[in-house]
């Protein structure tokens, strides 16, 4: 049986632990894992998340809820902005963005300065 949604949810979670995902979403870590596997591990029955569950996961993973609803088959023929589709998100970049979100403001500013410095260094190298 195909489990595209489950694999997709696991990819969105990235390096975030199941317990951290549970804390961010308000769902249990065991339920999140069942969703990723596509089955209720106790009953062995297929599992389909509700729209509310998908909304909680979308917020926790900083992903557009319409994208998850479409992936789960709740909505059809809805134009989802191309920038919101999974093809546009490199898993490493998504993971890095989640990590940055959890930094303190002072660390975010330090990181912005570092990025700006690296960009300027790269620009100077191109000009030479």
CSV table of C-alpha atoms in Angstrom, one decimal:
chain,number,residue,atom,x,y,z
A,1,UNK,CA,0.0,0.0,0.0
A,2,UNK,CA,1.3,3.4,-0.9
A,3,UNK,CA,2.1,5.8,1.9
A,4,UNK,CA,3.1,9.0,0.1
A,5,UNK,CA,1.6,11.3,2.7
A,6,UNK,CA,3.4,9.5,5.5
A,7,UNK,CA,6.8,9.7,3.8
A,8,UNK,CA,6.1,13.3,3.0
A,9,UNK,CA,5.2,14.1,6.6
A,10,UNK,CA,8.4,12.4,7.8
A,11,UNK,CA,10.4,14.5,5.3
A,12,UNK,CA,8.8,17.7,6.6
A,13,UNK,CA,9.7,16.7,10.1
A,14,UNK,CA,13.3,16.4,8.9
A,15,UNK,CA,15.8,16.3,11.8
A,16,UNK,CA,13.2,17.3,14.3
A,17,UNK,CA,12.7,14.5,16.9
A,18,UNK,CA,9.3,12.9,17.2
A,19,UNK,CA,9.0,14.3,20.7
A,20,UNK,CA,9.9,17.8,19.6
A,21,UNK,CA,7.4,17.5,16.8
A,22,UNK,CA,4.8,16.4,19.3
A,23,UNK,CA,5.5,19.4,21.6
A,24,UNK,CA,5.3,21.8,18.6
A,25,UNK,CA,2.1,20.3,17.2
A,26,UNK,CA,0.2,19.3,20.3
A,27,UNK,CA,-0.1,15.7,19.0
A,28,UNK,CA,1.5,12.6,20.6
A,29,UNK,CA,4.8,11.4,19.3
A,30,UNK,CA,3.3,7.9,18.8
A,31,UNK,CA,0.4,9.3,16.7
A,32,UNK,CA,2.8,11.3,14.5
A,33,UNK,CA,4.9,8.2,13.9
A,34,UNK,CA,1.7,6.2,13.1
A,35,UNK,CA,0.8,8.9,10.5
A,36,UNK,CA,4.3,8.7,9.0
A,37,UNK,CA,4.0,4.9,8.7
A,38,UNK,CA,0.4,5.2,7.5
A,39,UNK,CA,-1.0,2.6,10.0
A,40,UNK,CA,-2.2,2.4,13.5
A,41,UNK,CA,0.6,0.2,15.0
A,42,UNK,CA,-1.8,-1.2,17.6
A,43,UNK,CA,-4.6,-2.2,15.2
A,44,UNK,CA,-2.6,-2.5,12.0
A,45,UNK,CA,-5.4,-0.5,10.4
A,46,UNK,CA,-4.6,2.2,7.8
A,47,UNK,CA,-4.7,5.7,9.3
A,48,UNK,CA,-5.8,8.9,7.7
A,49,UNK,CA,-5.2,12.2,9.5
A,50,UNK,CA,-8.1,14.6,10.0
A,51,UNK,CA,-7.9,18.1,8.5
A,52,UNK,CA,-7.4,19.5,12.0
A,53,UNK,CA,-4.4,17.2,12.5
A,54,UNK,CA,-2.9,18.3,9.3
A,55,UNK,CA,-3.4,21.9,10.3
A,56,UNK,CA,-1.5,21.3,13.5
A,57,UNK,CA,1.3,19.6,11.6
A,58,UNK,CA,1.4,22.3,9.0
A,59,UNK,CA,1.9,24.9,11.8
A,60,UNK,CA,4.5,22.8,13.6
A,61,UNK,CA,6.5,22.2,10.4
A,62,UNK,CA,6.0,25.8,9.0
A,63,UNK,CA,4.3,24.4,5.9
A,64,UNK,CA,1.2,25.7,4.1
A,65,UNK,CA,-1.9,23.8,5.3
A,66,UNK,CA,-3.4,23.8,1.9
A,67,UNK,CA,-0.4,21.8,0.6
A,68,UNK,CA,-1.0,19.1,3.3
A,69,UNK,CA,-4.7,19.1,2.7
A,70,UNK,CA,-4.1,18.6,-1.0
A,71,UNK,CA,-1.5,15.9,-0.4
A,72,UNK,CA,-4.0,14.0,1.9
A,73,UNK,CA,-6.8,14.3,-0.7
A,74,UNK,CA,-9.0,16.6,1.2
A,75,UNK,CA,-8.9,19.3,-1.5
A,76,UNK,CA,-8.7,19.0,-5.2
A,77,UNK,CA,-8.4,21.3,-8.2
A,78,UNK,CA,-7.1,24.1,-5.9
A,79,UNK,CA,-4.3,26.1,-7.3
A,80,UNK,CA,-1.5,25.8,-4.8
A,81,UNK,CA,1.1,28.5,-5.3
A,82,UNK,CA,4.2,26.9,-6.9
A,83,UNK,CA,6.4,28.3,-4.2
A,84,UNK,CA,4.4,26.4,-1.6
A,85,UNK,CA,4.8,22.9,-3.2
A,86,UNK,CA,7.4,20.5,-1.9
A,87,UNK,CA,9.5,20.6,-5.1
A,88,UNK,CA,10.6,24.1,-4.1
A,89,UNK,CA,11.8,23.2,-0.7
A,90,UNK,CA,15.2,21.6,-0.2
A,91,UNK,CA,14.9,19.4,3.0
A,92,UNK,CA,18.3,20.8,4.2
A,93,UNK,CA,17.1,24.4,3.8
A,94,UNK,CA,13.8,23.6,5.6
A,95,UNK,CA,15.7,22.0,8.5
A,96,UNK,CA,18.0,25.0,8.7
A,97,UNK,CA,15.1,27.4,8.7
A,98,UNK,CA,13.5,25.5,11.6
A,99,UNK,CA,16.8,25.6,13.5
A,100,UNK,CA,17.1,29.4,12.9
A,101,UNK,CA,13.5,29.9,14.1
A,102,UNK,CA,14.5,28.5,17.5
A,103,UNK,CA,17.4,30.9,18.0
A,104,UNK,CA,17.4,33.8,20.3
A,105,UNK,CA,17.0,37.2,18.7
A,106,UNK,CA,20.6,38.2,19.4
A,107,UNK,CA,21.8,34.9,17.7
A,108,UNK,CA,19.6,35.6,14.7
A,109,UNK,CA,21.2,39.0,14.3
A,110,UNK,CA,24.6,37.5,14.6
A,111,UNK,CA,23.7,35.0,11.9
A,112,UNK,CA,22.3,37.8,9.6
A,113,UNK,CA,25.6,39.6,9.9
A,114,UNK,CA,27.6,36.5,9.1
A,115,UNK,CA,25.5,35.8,6.0
A,116,UNK,CA,25.9,39.4,4.9
A,117,UNK,CA,29.6,39.2,5.4
A,118,UNK,CA,29.8,36.0,3.4
A,119,UNK,CA,27.7,37.5,0.6
A,120,UNK,CA,30.0,40.5,0.4
A,121,UNK,CA,33.1,38.3,0.4
A,122,UNK,CA,31.5,36.3,-2.5
A,123,UNK,CA,30.7,39.5,-4.4
A,124,UNK,CA,34.3,40.8,-4.0
A,125,UNK,CA,35.6,37.5,-5.3
A,126,UNK,CA,33.4,37.8,-8.4
A,127,UNK,CA,34.5,41.4,-9.0
A,128,UNK,CA,38.2,40.4,-9.0
